[in-house]
């Protein structure tokens, strides 16, 4: 604790740029943050524990999940419940293993969409909506989205998985006549989509909620959807008990319940999803913030018609970006 040591870390999440901080009259050096698994400490102890790494060196920028690095870091106690320690790295990052072919392929897809969307707010919005890539989002952009109640659009949620799953399921009808094979193919595509957007806890819970919606859509039996939701809740909490303390998990569950129970009763259908999700999530939102903004409801209703087409077209653009960048831009 509070000491420097050599640690071998296996990267779990993509390094992201930390919002710049002011030290005195100047900005602090650019730093990057990511989660990894500490697999060796001081070249003596072998273990596997989750750690948060804060590095003020650009050598970590571009690291991909699965790579192993050796760092000299100051070890601090972390307030983040999901990790065992906080590693502060100021220099010496030795890359021990190259990224795998699978990791490089996924990175090319993510980078292709990032490059195809251009600059400005649109360039920051689309990668976040489609694959949860927030690397191009500025601090001002994030604040604007938060004020308008649209933050959920620029992060992967159950809605993203539901839209992509519904689109893939629709495409599968041209390949398979059996609904069983369609659902299996869609489930495989869903697993690949999880790998593309990175399997963080929020993504995994979103995928679980999307699986419930996919089951409800595939069986067309509304009475079976609520037990499926209950099973998904139990599975997520058993696999990751920290989800039980996360308000985001409660919001995901309530939004899914709204889509199952309330959305089918709302006309027009195009507005059903945001209205149902907002109605069911309002109690938790009010409990967290103390109020609910009428303007955020209006902003969500106005944005709703654009969410599905942007997600689907962006998903297609991401897939073709490594093959035809011009097609992805179009």
PDB file of N, CA and C in Angstrom, residues 168 172 176 180-190:
ATOM      1  N   UNK A 168     -31.213  -8.305 -36.643  1.00  0.00           N
ATOM      2  CA  UNK A 168     -30.614  -9.578 -37.062  1.00  0.00           C
ATOM      3  C   UNK A 168     -31.690 -10.656 -37.187  1.00  0.00           C
ATOM      4  N   UNK A 172     -32.612 -12.894 -40.458  1.00  0.00           N
ATOM      5  CA  UNK A 172     -32.511 -14.356 -40.453  1.00  0.00           C
ATOM      6  C   UNK A 172     -33.698 -15.041 -41.105  1.00  0.00           C
ATOM      7  N   UNK A 176     -33.386 -18.751 -42.748  1.00  0.00           N
ATOM      8  CA  UNK A 176     -33.925 -19.922 -42.052  1.00  0.00           C
ATOM      9  C   UNK A 176     -35.450 -19.838 -41.988  1.00  0.00           C
ATOM     10  N   UNK A 180     -36.616 -21.440 -34.490  1.00  0.00           N
ATOM     11  CA  UNK A 180     -35.574 -21.883 -33.571  1.00  0.00           C
ATOM     12  C   UNK A 180     -34.195 -21.534 -34.108  1.00  0.00           C
ATOM     13  N   UNK A 181     -33.966 -21.802 -35.397  1.00  0.00           N
ATOM     14  CA  UNK A 181     -32.667 -21.483 -35.985  1.00  0.00           C
ATOM     15  C   UNK A 181     -32.446 -19.973 -36.075  1.00  0.00           C
ATOM     16  N   UNK A 182     -33.507 -19.229 -36.294  1.00  0.00           N
ATOM     17  CA  UNK A 182     -33.388 -17.772 -36.335  1.00  0.00           C
ATOM     18  C   UNK A 182     -32.922 -17.241 -34.987  1.00  0.00           C
ATOM     19  N   UNK A 183     -33.524 -17.759 -33.921  1.00  0.00           N
ATOM     20  CA  UNK A 183     -33.167 -17.289 -32.584  1.00  0.00           C
ATOM     21  C   UNK A 183     -31.744 -17.701 -32.234  1.00  0.00           C
ATOM     22  N   UNK A 184     -31.332 -18.916 -32.619  1.00  0.00           N
ATOM     23  CA  UNK A 184     -29.959 -19.365 -32.350  1.00  0.00           C
ATOM     24  C   UNK A 184     -28.961 -18.471 -33.076  1.00  0.00           C
ATOM     25  N   UNK A 185     -29.230 -18.180 -34.362  1.00  0.00           N
ATOM     26  CA  UNK A 185     -28.333 -17.319 -35.129  1.00  0.00           C
ATOM     27  C   UNK A 185     -28.279 -15.920 -34.536  1.00  0.00           C
ATOM     28  N   UNK A 186     -29.431 -15.420 -34.075  1.00  0.00           N
ATOM     29  CA  UNK A 186     -29.467 -14.095 -33.467  1.00  0.00           C
ATOM     30  C   UNK A 186     -28.708 -14.085 -32.148  1.00  0.00           C
ATOM     31  N   UNK A 187     -28.811 -15.165 -31.389  1.00  0.00           N
ATOM     32  CA  UNK A 187     -28.067 -15.253 -30.123  1.00  0.00           C
ATOM     33  C   UNK A 187     -26.557 -15.238 -30.373  1.00  0.00           C
ATOM     34  N   UNK A 188     -26.104 -15.931 -31.423  1.00  0.00           N
ATOM     35  CA  UNK A 188     -24.685 -15.911 -31.770  1.00  0.00           C
ATOM     36  C   UNK A 188     -24.246 -14.505 -32.152  1.00  0.00           C
ATOM     37  N   UNK A 189     -25.092 -13.821 -32.956  1.00  0.00           N
ATOM     38  CA  UNK A 189     -24.785 -12.437 -33.330  1.00  0.00           C
ATOM     39  C   UNK A 189     -24.749 -11.536 -32.097  1.00  0.00           C
ATOM     40  N   UNK A 190     -25.611 -11.809 -31.131  1.00  0.00           N
ATOM     41  CA  UNK A 190     -25.640 -11.018 -29.897  1.00  0.00           C
ATOM     42  C   UNK A 190     -24.349 -11.191 -29.111  1.00  0.00           C
TER      43      UNK A 190
END
